[in-house]
Short mmCIF file of C-alpha atoms in Angstrom, two decimals:
data_model
loop_
_atom_site.label_atom_id
_atom_site.label_comp_id
_atom_site.label_asym_id
_atom_site.label_seq_id
_atom_site.Cartn_x
_atom_site.Cartn_y
_atom_site.Cartn_z
CA MET W 1481 0.00 -0.01 -0.01
CA MET W 1482 1.24 3.46 -0.87
CA LYS W 1483 0.88 6.40 1.53
CA LEU W 1484 0.73 10.10 0.83
CA GLU W 1485 2.79 12.84 2.50
CA LEU W 1486 1.89 16.49 2.05
CA PHE W 1487 3.92 19.64 2.76
CA LEU W 1488 1.63 22.62 3.02
CA LYS W 1489 3.32 25.98 3.29
CA CYS W 1490 1.51 29.25 4.04
CA PHE W 1491 3.93 32.10 3.41
CA LEU W 1492 3.99 34.18 6.55
CA PRO W 1493 4.45 37.95 6.69
CA PHE W 1494 7.83 37.78 8.43
CA LEU W 1495 9.21 35.71 5.57
CA GLU W 1496 8.71 38.63 3.20
CA GLN W 1497 11.81 40.17 4.69
CA ARG W 1498 13.87 37.54 2.98
CA SER W 1499 11.91 37.26 -0.28
CA HIS W 1500 9.89 39.27 -2.73
CA TYR W 1501 6.67 37.36 -3.12
CA VAL W 1502 2.99 38.12 -2.49
CA CYS W 1503 1.98 34.54 -1.67
CA ARG W 1504 0.19 34.32 1.66
CA LEU W 1505 -3.09 34.05 3.54
CA ASP W 1506 -4.66 37.08 5.17
CA PRO W 1507 -2.05 38.13 7.79
CA ASP W 1508 -4.75 39.90 9.80
CA GLY W 1509 -7.24 37.07 9.69
CA SER W 1510 -7.82 34.78 12.65
CA CYS W 1511 -7.29 31.04 12.47
CA GLU W 1512 -11.05 30.56 12.91
CA SER W 1513 -12.01 32.75 9.92
CA GLU W 1514 -9.21 31.80 7.50
CA ASN W 1515 -7.46 28.46 7.51
CA ILE W 1516 -6.61 25.32 5.63
CA LYS W 1517 -7.71 21.99 7.11
CA VAL W 1518 -6.21 18.66 6.06
CA PHE W 1519 -8.27 15.45 6.37
CA ASP W 1520 -7.19 11.82 6.11
CA GLY W 1521 -9.16 10.20 3.30
CA THR W 1522 -11.30 11.11 0.32
CA SER W 1523 -13.47 13.79 1.96
CA SER W 1524 -13.71 16.29 4.82
CA ASN W 1525 -15.63 13.63 6.75
CA GLY W 1526 -12.38 11.82 7.42
CA PRO W 1527 -10.19 12.35 10.51
CA LEU W 1528 -8.77 15.88 10.80
CA LEU W 1529 -4.96 15.70 10.59
CA GLY W 1530 -4.39 19.36 11.31
CA GLN W 1531 -5.10 23.00 10.58
CA VAL W 1532 -2.85 25.72 9.13
CA CYS W 1533 -3.31 29.48 9.22
CA SER W 1534 -1.21 32.63 8.90
CA LYS W 1535 -0.33 32.48 12.61
CA ASN W 1536 1.64 29.23 12.23
CA ASP W 1537 5.42 29.76 12.44
CA TYR W 1538 6.39 26.27 11.26
CA VAL W 1539 6.26 24.13 8.13
CA PRO W 1540 3.36 21.70 8.64
CA VAL W 1541 3.69 18.15 7.38
CA PHE W 1542 0.76 15.73 7.15
CA GLU W 1543 0.86 12.00 6.50
CA SER W 1544 -2.10 9.93 5.35
CA SER W 1545 -2.98 6.45 6.58
CA ALA W 1546 -3.61 5.31 2.99
CA SER W 1547 -3.26 6.82 -0.51
CA THR W 1548 -5.60 9.85 -0.24
CA LEU W 1549 -5.70 13.22 1.50
CA THR W 1550 -8.25 16.01 1.41
CA PHE W 1551 -7.63 19.66 2.22
CA GLN W 1552 -10.20 22.39 2.65
CA ILE W 1553 -9.52 26.14 2.31
CA VAL W 1554 -11.61 28.68 4.23
CA THR W 1555 -11.10 32.45 3.69
CA ASP W 1556 -12.59 35.58 5.21
CA SER W 1557 -13.96 38.62 3.32
CA ALA W 1558 -10.69 40.50 3.01
CA ARG W 1559 -9.99 41.36 -0.64
CA ILE W 1560 -6.32 40.41 -0.91
CA GLN W 1561 -4.31 38.03 -3.04
CA ARG W 1562 -3.76 34.66 -1.40
CA THR W 1563 -1.34 31.96 -2.53
CA VAL W 1564 -0.52 28.60 -0.98
CA PHE W 1565 2.28 26.31 -2.05
CA VAL W 1566 1.45 22.60 -1.60
CA PHE W 1567 3.96 19.84 -2.16
CA TYR W 1568 3.05 16.16 -1.86
CA TYR W 1569 4.48 12.81 -2.79
CA PHE W 1570 3.68 9.09 -2.43
CA PHE W 1571 5.91 6.69 -0.54
CA SER W 1572 5.90 3.11 0.68
CA PRO W 1573 5.45 2.69 4.48
CA ASN W 1574 8.33 0.23 4.46
CA THR W 1575 10.75 2.70 2.88
CA SER W 1576 13.44 4.12 5.15
CA ILE W 1577 16.49 6.29 4.55
CA PRO W 1578 19.65 5.47 6.56
CA ASN W 1579 20.89 8.26 8.88
CA CYS W 1580 17.73 10.26 8.26
CA GLY W 1581 17.10 11.93 11.65
CA GLY W 1582 17.63 10.68 15.16
CA TYR W 1583 18.06 11.65 18.81
CA LEU W 1584 21.20 13.38 20.11
CA ASP W 1585 21.64 13.77 23.89
CA THR W 1586 25.33 14.39 24.54
CA LEU W 1587 26.70 17.83 25.49
CA GLU W 1588 28.23 18.17 22.03
CA GLY W 1589 28.01 16.32 18.75
CA SER W 1590 27.70 16.45 14.99
CA PHE W 1591 25.39 15.14 12.26
CA THR W 1592 25.00 15.36 8.51
CA SER W 1593 22.39 14.86 5.83
CA PRO W 1594 22.06 11.28 4.49
CA ASN W 1595 24.86 10.37 2.02
CA TYR W 1596 26.88 13.52 2.83
CA PRO W 1597 29.07 14.72 1.09
CA ASN W 1598 27.39 12.89 -1.79
CA PRO W 1599 24.01 14.21 -3.04
CA HIS W 1600 21.17 13.96 -0.53
CA PRO W 1601 18.30 11.55 -1.31
CA GLU W 1602 15.15 12.74 -3.01
CA LEU W 1603 11.80 12.97 -1.19
CA ALA W 1604 13.40 12.93 2.25
CA TYR W 1605 11.91 14.22 5.48
CA CYS W 1606 14.44 13.84 8.31
CA VAL W 1607 14.07 15.08 11.90
CA TRP W 1608 16.91 15.39 14.42
CA HIS W 1609 15.98 15.96 18.06
CA ILE W 1610 18.78 17.47 20.18
CA GLN W 1611 18.37 17.54 23.95
CA VAL W 1612 21.05 18.29 26.51
CA GLU W 1613 20.93 18.50 30.29
CA LYS W 1614 18.79 21.07 32.06
CA GLY W 1615 20.49 24.38 32.70
CA TYR W 1616 22.16 24.35 29.27
CA LYS W 1617 21.33 25.95 25.91
CA ILE W 1618 22.35 24.62 22.48
CA LYS W 1619 24.53 26.40 19.92
CA LEU W 1620 24.09 24.91 16.43
CA ASN W 1621 26.67 25.62 13.76
CA PHE W 1622 26.30 24.62 10.12
CA LYS W 1623 29.72 24.01 8.59
CA GLU W 1624 28.16 23.65 5.13
CA ILE W 1625 24.72 23.84 3.55
CA PHE W 1626 24.40 23.03 -0.14
CA LEU W 1627 20.72 22.73 -1.05
CA GLU W 1628 18.67 23.86 -4.04
CA ILE W 1629 18.70 27.64 -4.26
CA ASP W 1630 15.24 29.15 -3.90
CA LYS W 1631 14.42 32.58 -2.50
CA GLN W 1632 11.40 31.21 -0.67
CA CYS W 1633 13.09 27.92 0.42
CA LYS W 1634 10.06 25.89 -0.51
CA PHE W 1635 11.68 23.01 -2.43
CA ASP W 1636 14.69 21.75 -0.44
CA PHE W 1637 15.23 23.38 2.95
CA LEU W 1638 16.35 23.08 6.55
CA ALA W 1639 13.96 24.20 9.34
CA ILE W 1640 15.22 24.82 12.89
CA TYR W 1641 12.76 24.83 15.79
CA ASP W 1642 13.41 26.22 19.26
CA GLY W 1643 12.17 23.30 21.31
CA PRO W 1644 11.65 19.51 21.45
CA SER W 1645 9.39 19.15 18.38
CA THR W 1646 8.26 20.73 15.11
CA ASN W 1647 5.42 22.35 17.04
CA SER W 1648 7.97 24.58 18.77
CA GLY W 1649 8.73 28.05 17.52
CA LEU W 1650 10.55 28.29 14.18
CA ILE W 1651 13.97 29.93 14.58
CA GLY W 1652 14.85 29.82 10.91
CA GLN W 1653 14.38 28.19 7.52
CA VAL W 1654 17.38 28.08 5.19
CA CYS W 1655 18.44 26.69 1.82
CA GLY W 1656 21.01 27.37 -0.91
CA ARG W 1657 24.63 27.87 0.13
CA VAL W 1658 24.90 29.44 3.59
CA THR W 1659 26.62 28.70 6.93
CA PRO W 1660 24.32 30.06 9.64
CA THR W 1661 24.50 29.63 13.42
CA PHE W 1662 21.49 29.21 15.71
CA GLU W 1663 21.08 29.22 19.49
CA SER W 1664 18.22 27.72 21.47
CA SER W 1665 16.47 29.34 24.42
CA SER W 1666 16.31 26.07 26.36
CA ASN W 1667 17.97 22.63 26.45
CA SER W 1668 16.27 21.27 23.31
CA LEU W 1669 16.36 21.93 19.58
CA THR W 1670 14.77 20.29 16.52
CA VAL W 1671 16.25 20.24 13.01
CA VAL W 1672 14.28 19.18 9.92
CA LEU W 1673 15.57 18.43 6.43
CA SER W 1674 12.95 18.36 3.66
CA THR W 1675 13.76 17.62 0.01
CA ASP W 1676 11.70 17.21 -3.15
CA TYR W 1677 12.12 15.02 -6.24
CA ALA W 1678 14.72 17.04 -8.14
CA ASN W 1679 18.08 18.85 -7.93
CA SER W 1680 19.91 16.94 -5.19
CA TYR W 1681 23.18 18.48 -3.92
CA ARG W 1682 25.65 17.79 -1.10
CA GLY W 1683 23.19 18.47 1.72
CA PHE W 1684 24.62 19.77 4.99
CA SER W 1685 27.10 19.20 7.81
CA ALA W 1686 26.39 20.53 11.31
CA SER W 1687 27.79 20.41 14.82
CA TYR W 1688 26.46 21.60 18.15
CA THR W 1689 27.80 22.50 21.58
CA SER W 1690 26.18 23.13 24.95
CA ILE W 1691 26.28 26.48 26.69
CA TYR W 1692 25.63 26.70 30.41
CA ALA W 1693 22.84 29.26 30.71
CA GLU W 1694 23.73 30.88 34.05
CA ASN W 1695 26.68 33.18 34.64
CA ILE W 1696 29.16 31.47 36.99
CA ASN W 1697 32.04 33.59 38.29
CA THR W 1698 33.86 30.82 40.15
CA THR W 1699 31.91 27.73 41.27
CA SER W 1700 28.38 26.56 41.92
CA LEU W 1701 27.10 23.60 43.94
CA THR W 1702 23.68 21.98 43.88
CA CYS W 1703 22.71 19.10 46.18
CA SER W 1704 19.93 16.68 45.38
CA SER W 1705 18.74 13.30 46.68
CA ASP W 1706 21.09 11.29 44.51
CA ARG W 1707 24.00 13.50 43.43
CA MET W 1708 26.10 16.64 43.89
CA ARG W 1709 26.39 18.92 40.86
CA VAL W 1710 29.43 21.20 40.70
CA ILE W 1711 29.81 23.87 38.01
CA ILE W 1712 33.25 25.53 37.65
CA SER W 1713 33.79 28.60 35.47
CA LYS W 1714 36.51 28.20 32.84
CA SER W 1715 37.51 31.82 33.29
CA TYR W 1716 38.20 31.02 36.96
CA LEU W 1717 40.42 28.09 35.91
CA GLU W 1718 42.49 30.28 33.60
CA ALA W 1719 44.40 31.54 36.66
CA PHE W 1720 45.62 27.93 37.06
CA ASN W 1721 46.45 27.55 33.34
CA SER W 1722 43.76 24.91 33.04
CA ASN W 1723 40.68 24.46 30.88
CA GLY W 1724 39.27 21.70 33.09
CA ASN W 1725 40.80 18.69 31.39
CA THR W 1726 43.20 18.11 34.29
CA LEU W 1727 40.57 18.23 37.05
CA GLN W 1728 39.54 14.99 38.74
CA LEU W 1729 37.61 13.62 41.71
CA LYS W 1730 38.93 11.24 44.37
CA ASP W 1731 38.08 8.53 41.87
CA PRO W 1732 40.04 9.69 38.78
CA THR W 1733 37.90 7.61 36.44
CA CYS W 1734 34.95 9.97 37.02
CA ARG W 1735 35.52 12.69 34.47
CA PRO W 1736 33.87 16.09 34.12
CA LYS W 1737 31.74 17.32 31.22
CA LEU W 1738 33.31 20.22 29.36
CA SER W 1739 31.41 23.02 27.61
CA ASN W 1740 31.71 26.74 28.36
CA VAL W 1741 31.96 25.49 31.97
CA VAL W 1742 33.32 22.39 33.71
CA GLU W 1743 30.61 20.23 35.28
CA PHE W 1744 31.02 17.38 37.75
CA SER W 1745 27.92 15.26 38.40
CA ILE W 1746 28.95 13.34 41.53
CA PRO W 1747 26.78 10.40 42.73
CA LEU W 1748 26.31 10.13 46.47
CA ASN W 1749 27.33 6.49 46.40
CA GLY W 1750 30.21 6.58 43.92
CA CYS W 1751 33.25 8.39 42.49
CA GLY W 1752 34.98 8.27 45.87
CA THR W 1753 32.24 10.16 47.75
CA ILE W 1754 32.61 9.70 51.51
CA ARG W 1755 29.47 9.32 53.56
CA LYS W 1756 29.56 10.25 57.26
CA VAL W 1757 26.91 10.06 59.98
CA GLU W 1758 27.58 12.35 62.91
CA ASP W 1759 25.42 14.18 65.46
CA GLN W 1760 22.21 13.11 63.78
CA SER W 1761 23.28 14.47 60.36
CA ILE W 1762 24.45 12.81 57.16
CA THR W 1763 27.16 14.45 55.06
CA TYR W 1764 28.57 13.51 51.65
CA THR W 1765 32.05 14.77 50.76
CA ASN W 1766 34.30 14.60 47.71
CA ILE W 1767 37.38 16.50 46.56
CA ILE W 1768 38.18 18.04 43.16
CA THR W 1769 41.88 18.52 42.42
CA PHE W 1770 44.26 18.73 39.50
CA SER W 1771 45.58 15.45 38.18
CA ALA W 1772 48.66 14.19 39.99
CA SER W 1773 52.01 15.37 38.71
CA SER W 1774 54.57 13.05 37.27
CA PRO W 1775 56.31 10.94 39.97
CA SER W 1776 59.66 12.38 38.82
CA GLU W 1777 58.58 15.96 39.60
CA VAL W 1778 59.50 17.25 43.07
CA ILE W 1779 58.66 20.99 42.77
CA THR W 1780 56.00 23.18 41.11
CA ARG W 1781 55.59 26.87 40.40
CA GLN W 1782 51.90 26.53 39.55
CA LYS W 1783 49.06 27.42 41.89
CA GLN W 1784 47.40 24.36 43.36
CA LEU W 1785 43.61 24.07 43.56
CA GLN W 1786 41.57 21.91 45.90
CA ILE W 1787 37.79 22.10 45.97
CA ILE W 1788 36.15 20.25 48.87
CA VAL W 1789 32.55 19.53 47.96
CA LYS W 1790 30.22 18.83 50.87
CA CYS W 1791 26.45 18.23 51.04
CA GLU W 1792 24.83 18.02 54.43
CA MET W 1793 21.36 16.55 54.88
CA GLU W 1794 19.58 18.52 57.57
CA HIS W 1795 15.99 19.36 58.51
CA ASN W 1796 13.70 19.59 55.49
CA SER W 1797 16.44 20.29 52.95
CA THR W 1798 19.98 19.48 51.99
CA VAL W 1799 22.59 22.15 52.66
CA GLY W 1800 25.62 22.31 50.33
CA LEU W 1801 28.98 23.82 51.11
CA ILE W 1802 32.08 24.22 48.95
CA TYR W 1803 35.53 24.85 50.41
CA ILE W 1804 38.02 26.15 47.86
CA THR W 1805 41.67 26.25 48.88
CA GLU W 1806 44.25 27.86 46.67
CA ASP W 1807 47.57 28.69 48.29
CA ASP W 1808 45.94 28.73 51.74
CA VAL W 1809 43.07 31.01 50.59
CA ILE W 1810 39.65 29.55 51.51
CA GLN W 1811 36.41 30.56 49.81
CA ASN W 1812 32.97 29.33 50.94
CA GLN W 1813 29.78 28.95 48.93
CA ASN W 1814 26.43 27.54 50.10
CA ALA W 1815 23.69 25.76 48.16
CA LEU W 1816 20.27 24.39 49.09
CA GLY W 1817 18.28 21.40 47.94
CA LYS W 1818 15.47 19.14 49.12
CA TYR W 1819 14.84 15.47 49.57
CA ASN W 1820 12.96 14.07 46.60
CA THR W 1821 10.00 12.04 47.92
CA SER W 1822 6.68 11.01 46.47
CA MET W 1823 3.55 9.28 47.68
CA ALA W 1824 1.24 7.00 45.67
CA LEU W 1825 -1.63 4.54 46.01
CA PHE W 1826 -1.21 0.92 44.92
CA GLU W 1827 -3.64 -1.79 43.98
CA SER W 1828 -2.51 -4.41 46.50
CA ASP W 1829 -0.08 -5.14 49.33
CA SER W 1830 2.47 -6.31 46.75
CA PHE W 1831 3.00 -2.59 45.90
CA GLU W 1832 3.74 -3.45 42.28
CA LYS W 1833 1.05 -1.58 40.29
CA THR W 1834 0.56 2.13 40.94
CA ILE W 1835 -2.91 3.67 40.74
CA LEU W 1836 -2.72 6.62 38.36
CA GLU W 1837 -6.34 7.81 38.56
CA SER W 1838 -6.86 11.26 40.05
CA PRO W 1839 -9.20 11.70 41.75
CA TYR W 1840 -9.35 8.05 42.83
CA TYR W 1841 -12.90 6.87 43.52
CA VAL W 1842 -13.30 4.23 46.23
CA ASP W 1843 -15.96 2.50 48.37
CA LEU W 1844 -16.28 2.97 52.10
CA ASN W 1845 -14.19 0.34 53.89
CA GLN W 1846 -12.17 -0.38 50.74
CA THR W 1847 -8.58 -1.22 51.73
CA LEU W 1848 -6.11 1.36 50.42
CA PHE W 1849 -2.39 0.69 50.07
CA VAL W 1850 -0.08 3.71 50.36
CA GLN W 1851 3.65 3.98 49.71
CA VAL W 1852 6.02 6.92 50.31
CA SER W 1853 9.19 6.65 48.19
CA LEU W 1854 12.56 8.33 48.69
CA HIS W 1855 14.38 8.89 45.39
CA THR W 1856 18.11 8.74 46.09
CA SER W 1857 21.18 6.81 45.00
CA ASP W 1858 22.31 6.27 48.62
CA PRO W 1859 21.40 2.67 49.50
CA ASN W 1860 22.08 3.18 53.22
CA LEU W 1861 19.03 5.31 53.99
CA VAL W 1862 15.68 4.18 55.33
CA VAL W 1863 12.26 5.88 55.34
CA PHE W 1864 10.17 6.01 58.52
CA LEU W 1865 6.51 7.11 58.60
CA ASP W 1866 6.28 9.50 61.54
CA THR W 1867 2.82 11.04 61.04
CA CYS W 1868 0.12 10.51 58.43
CA ARG W 1869 -3.12 12.46 58.67
CA ALA W 1870 -6.19 12.99 56.51
CA SER W 1871 -8.27 16.08 55.76
CA PRO W 1872 -11.28 16.82 53.55
CA THR W 1873 -9.48 19.80 51.97
CA SER W 1874 -6.35 20.04 49.83
CA ASP W 1875 -4.70 22.56 52.20
CA LEU W 1876 -4.90 19.95 55.00
CA ALA W 1877 -6.86 22.41 57.17
CA SER W 1878 -9.05 21.42 60.09
CA PRO W 1879 -10.71 19.00 60.58
CA THR W 1880 -7.96 16.40 60.40
CA TYR W 1881 -7.84 12.75 61.36
CA ASP W 1882 -4.61 10.96 62.36
CA LEU W 1883 -3.91 7.58 60.80
CA ILE W 1884 -0.33 7.43 62.12
CA LYS W 1885 1.20 9.59 64.83
CA SER W 1886 4.73 9.33 66.28
CA GLY W 1887 5.12 6.13 64.26
CA CYS W 1888 2.08 4.57 65.96
CA SER W 1889 -1.13 3.54 64.24
CA ARG W 1890 -4.04 5.67 65.49
CA ASP W 1891 -6.77 4.02 63.42
CA GLU W 1892 -7.98 0.51 64.05
CA THR W 1893 -7.86 -0.36 60.34
CA CYS W 1894 -4.38 1.14 59.78
CA LYS W 1895 -1.48 -1.25 59.44
CA VAL W 1896 2.07 0.14 59.22
CA TYR W 1897 4.53 -2.10 57.39
CA PRO W 1898 8.04 -2.74 58.73
CA LEU W 1899 10.96 -0.57 57.59
CA PHE W 1900 11.80 -1.34 53.96
CA GLY W 1901 14.68 0.76 52.62
CA HIS W 1902 13.61 3.74 50.60
CA TYR W 1903 9.91 2.93 51.03
CA GLY W 1904 7.46 3.67 53.85
CA ARG W 1905 4.25 1.67 53.53
CA PHE W 1906 0.89 1.41 55.27
CA GLN W 1907 -2.70 0.45 54.58
CA PHE W 1908 -6.08 1.54 55.95
CA ASN W 1909 -9.77 1.26 55.17
CA ALA W 1910 -11.44 4.11 53.29
CA PHE W 1911 -13.68 6.49 55.29
CA LYS W 1912 -15.37 9.87 54.88
CA PHE W 1913 -15.64 12.97 57.03
CA LEU W 1914 -19.11 13.74 58.42
CA ARG W 1915 -20.81 16.90 57.14
CA SER W 1916 -18.14 17.36 54.49
CA LEU W 1917 -17.42 16.64 50.84
CA ASN W 1918 -16.61 13.05 49.86
CA SER W 1919 -12.94 13.88 49.34
CA VAL W 1920 -9.98 12.85 51.49
CA TYR W 1921 -6.41 14.14 51.19
CA LEU W 1922 -3.44 12.43 52.86
CA GLN W 1923 -0.25 14.03 54.17
CA CYS W 1924 2.66 12.05 55.58
CA LYS W 1925 5.66 13.44 57.45
CA VAL W 1926 8.54 11.03 57.03
CA LEU W 1927 11.94 10.73 58.69
CA ILE W 1928 15.05 9.64 56.79
CA CYS W 1929 17.66 7.77 58.83
CA ASP W 1930 20.90 5.90 58.46
CA SER W 1931 19.93 2.23 58.12
CA SER W 1932 23.02 1.11 60.10
CA ASP W 1933 22.14 3.26 63.11
CA HIS W 1934 20.10 1.00 65.34
CA GLN W 1935 19.61 3.81 67.88
CA SER W 1936 18.03 6.21 65.35
CA ARG W 1937 14.45 7.39 65.63
CA CYS W 1938 13.55 5.20 62.64
CA SER W 1939 14.73 2.07 64.45
CA GLN W 1940 12.71 2.94 67.58
CA GLY W 1941 9.42 2.50 65.76
CA CYS W 1942 6.23 3.46 67.63
CA VAL W 1943 7.20 5.76 70.50
CA SER W 1944 4.91 7.94 72.59
CA ARG W 1945 5.47 11.68 72.30
CA SER W 1946 6.82 12.04 75.84
CA LYS W 1947 9.57 9.53 75.15
CA ARG W 1948 10.72 10.76 71.75
CA ASP W 1949 14.24 12.05 71.19
CA ILE W 1950 13.57 15.41 69.57
CA SER W 1951 17.16 15.78 68.36
CA SER W 1952 16.72 12.81 66.06
CA TYR W 1953 14.30 14.72 63.86
CA LYS W 1954 17.05 16.13 61.69
CA TRP W 1955 15.95 14.74 58.32
CA LYS W 1956 12.27 15.35 57.64
CA THR W 1957 10.12 15.87 54.58
CA ASP W 1958 6.43 15.85 53.62
CA SER W 1959 4.42 14.01 50.93
CA ILE W 1960 0.82 14.72 49.98
CA ILE W 1961 -1.67 12.76 47.87
CA GLY W 1962 -5.30 13.25 46.95
CA PRO W 1963 -8.12 13.55 46.43
CA ILE W 1964 -9.60 10.15 47.28
CA ARG W 1965 -13.36 10.26 46.71
CA LEU W 1966 -16.27 7.98 47.46
CA LYS W 1967 -18.18 6.25 44.69
CA ARG W 1968 -21.78 7.37 44.69
CA ASP W 1969 -23.16 4.53 42.59
CA ARG W 1970 -22.04 1.65 44.78
CA SER W 1971 -23.02 0.58 48.28
CA ALA W 1972 -20.63 1.21 51.13
CA SER W 1973 -20.08 -2.51 51.60
CA GLY W 1974 -19.60 -3.41 47.95
CA ASN W 1975 -16.73 -5.56 46.81
CA SER W 1976 -13.86 -3.30 45.79
CA GLY W 1977 -11.81 -5.95 44.08
CA PHE W 1978 -8.87 -5.17 46.39
CA GLN W 1979 -7.42 -7.13 49.27
CA HIS W 1980 -8.93 -6.40 52.72
CA GLU W 1981 -7.51 -7.02 56.15
CA THR W 1982 -9.86 -8.96 58.45
CA HIS W 1983 -9.47 -8.16 62.16
CA ALA W 1984 -9.80 -10.92 64.73
CA GLU W 1985 -12.44 -9.06 66.71
CA GLU W 1986 -14.63 -8.51 63.67
CA THR W 1987 -17.28 -11.03 62.68
CA PRO W 1988 -17.14 -12.60 59.22
CA ASN W 1989 -19.13 -11.02 56.41
CA GLN W 1990 -22.77 -12.22 56.21
CA PRO W 1991 -25.53 -11.54 53.67
CA PHE W 1992 -26.40 -7.86 54.01
CA ASN W 1993 -29.97 -7.15 52.96
CA SER W 1994 -32.00 -3.94 53.16
CA LEU W 1995 -33.63 -4.91 56.50
CA HIS W 1996 -30.22 -5.36 58.11
CA LEU W 1997 -29.09 -2.06 56.67
CA PHE W 1998 -32.15 -0.23 58.04
CA SER W 1999 -31.72 -1.81 61.49
CA PHE W 2000 -28.03 -0.96 61.52
CA MET W 2001 -28.64 2.67 60.58
CA VAL W 2002 -31.26 3.08 63.33
CA LEU W 2003 -28.82 1.59 65.83
CA VAL W 2004 -26.02 3.91 64.67
CA LEU W 2005 -28.32 6.93 64.92
CA ASN W 2006 -29.28 6.06 68.51
CA VAL W 2007 -25.62 5.58 69.47
CA VAL W 2008 -24.69 8.92 67.94
CA ILE W 2009 -27.48 10.74 69.82
CA VAL W 2010 -26.53 9.16 73.19
CA ALA W 2011 -22.81 9.85 72.57
CA THR W 2012 -23.51 13.46 71.67
CA ILE W 2013 -25.55 14.08 74.85
CA THR W 2014 -22.85 12.45 76.98
CA VAL W 2015 -20.00 14.46 75.44
CA ARG W 2016 -21.87 17.76 75.78
CA HIS W 2017 -22.36 16.99 79.44
CA PHE W 2018 -18.59 17.02 80.04
CA VAL W 2019 -17.26 19.38 77.38
CA ASN W 2020 -18.66 22.83 76.62
CA GLN W 2021 -17.33 22.94 73.09
CA ARG W 2022 -16.31 20.08 70.78
CA ALA W 2023 -14.95 19.94 67.21
CA TYR W 2024 -17.79 20.01 64.70
CA TYR W 2025 -16.39 17.17 62.56
CA LYS W 2026 -16.17 13.54 63.62
CA TYR W 2027 -14.78 10.43 61.99
CA GLN W 2028 -17.15 7.56 61.17
CA LYS W 2029 -16.11 4.03 60.29
CA LEU W 2030 -18.64 1.66 58.75
CA GLN W 2031 -18.47 -1.77 60.41
CA ASN W 2032 -18.83 -5.03 58.50
CA TYR W 2033 -21.61 -7.43 59.42
#
């Protein structure tokens, strides 16, 4: 089966600066009043592949599922000349061109048109996606472009987009014989080569480099849950007659990335990083130095540089500190970061399949399985669930209900799982707040401890508030999830399809008909009335919200 590919080009007003044509749609018309729609198939009743108007700053390309395409032109009442250039060709779905496009993710690299320096193939549409690390921009340099010369670049051309796809803003569209340079505004860039059926030439050759976006005078340190990131300015290194090639970590096999800056990405559990637990704090330290001199050398007249990189985990964030020593001169620089944690619901106590629905609709008494995860490369840390509470509002305002407090279960259906590395786990049965919306939000405060410290707060487990060691609460963070909402079209005792925990004091499930339900509700109502009168007798004022758990019968 043959397929059809169509290049539809509306000449935009800004392109007139480079050419002398009058071909365009109404530049003042809106996309609703003047556009071109492309449909897959033999009529406009087929699937809409896309829409083009004068506001588009890219070259749209549409591909049919079979051998036919339909396009529809709608214009407004403006009395101007309009011209649209349409180029299409048939191709076999099994046809592929070697080296036609790809993904480039290194800090620097190069690529060429297919067959370069020989003539490029006909009817080619190649897309290169370039993406570097966050914090960098991309500088793209064309060493050579030799494409068909056309003032409007509508036959053979290169299109450069400022972003991860062809839907990003168009930076430029070039053809002929030029050697332009382009720079992205972010860490991604897209390059497209489009050729027609005639006049094939050498094509192009291009290279790219990464540019660190921020201005760094000397050094910069960022601490995260799994690594330390050090940026060193090359201008700072010039005083040491170095461009960064001779810098190394304690493990010399871990090399920096070189661009307009020198970057070390140091894992917390590798490259010679030293981990130390002291006074209820965890620190990670590494050292950046120049490569060792030759064993035969005994003197030097060069300045020596030593950068001591240190990340300290404390309170709700990580605190970074750099010590720079050069000829006994010490400079300090601080950086901040946070623990990277997340909380999610799972389908069962195996904690294998995450529930992605939001909001998540449940039945009353349905067993919910919750996991808090710490994302770090340090294998010697453990997560402890200190407090988990629920609220009917997303800001966790009053009223609240404690499921876990001080590591102790406060709800009869709540089961806290044993310590399990980077994961804190518990389960409980779904409930609702009285006189409130059917939504429940969860917030958990977790502690992060050294797994080898058997005297840590994490190892103590459930401890009453009066016996807790407050000083051990150095490493804390919060995770929030919600909303969890009740299903309105199912009974509170319906089968949820999830695993439930059966308590020894509870009676087994029995047939639950409408008469039992009515009797139960009357009983509950009487109990609530008696409890309310009793409480008001002893307390003048009581919280307006209460927690209600539906028992199984």
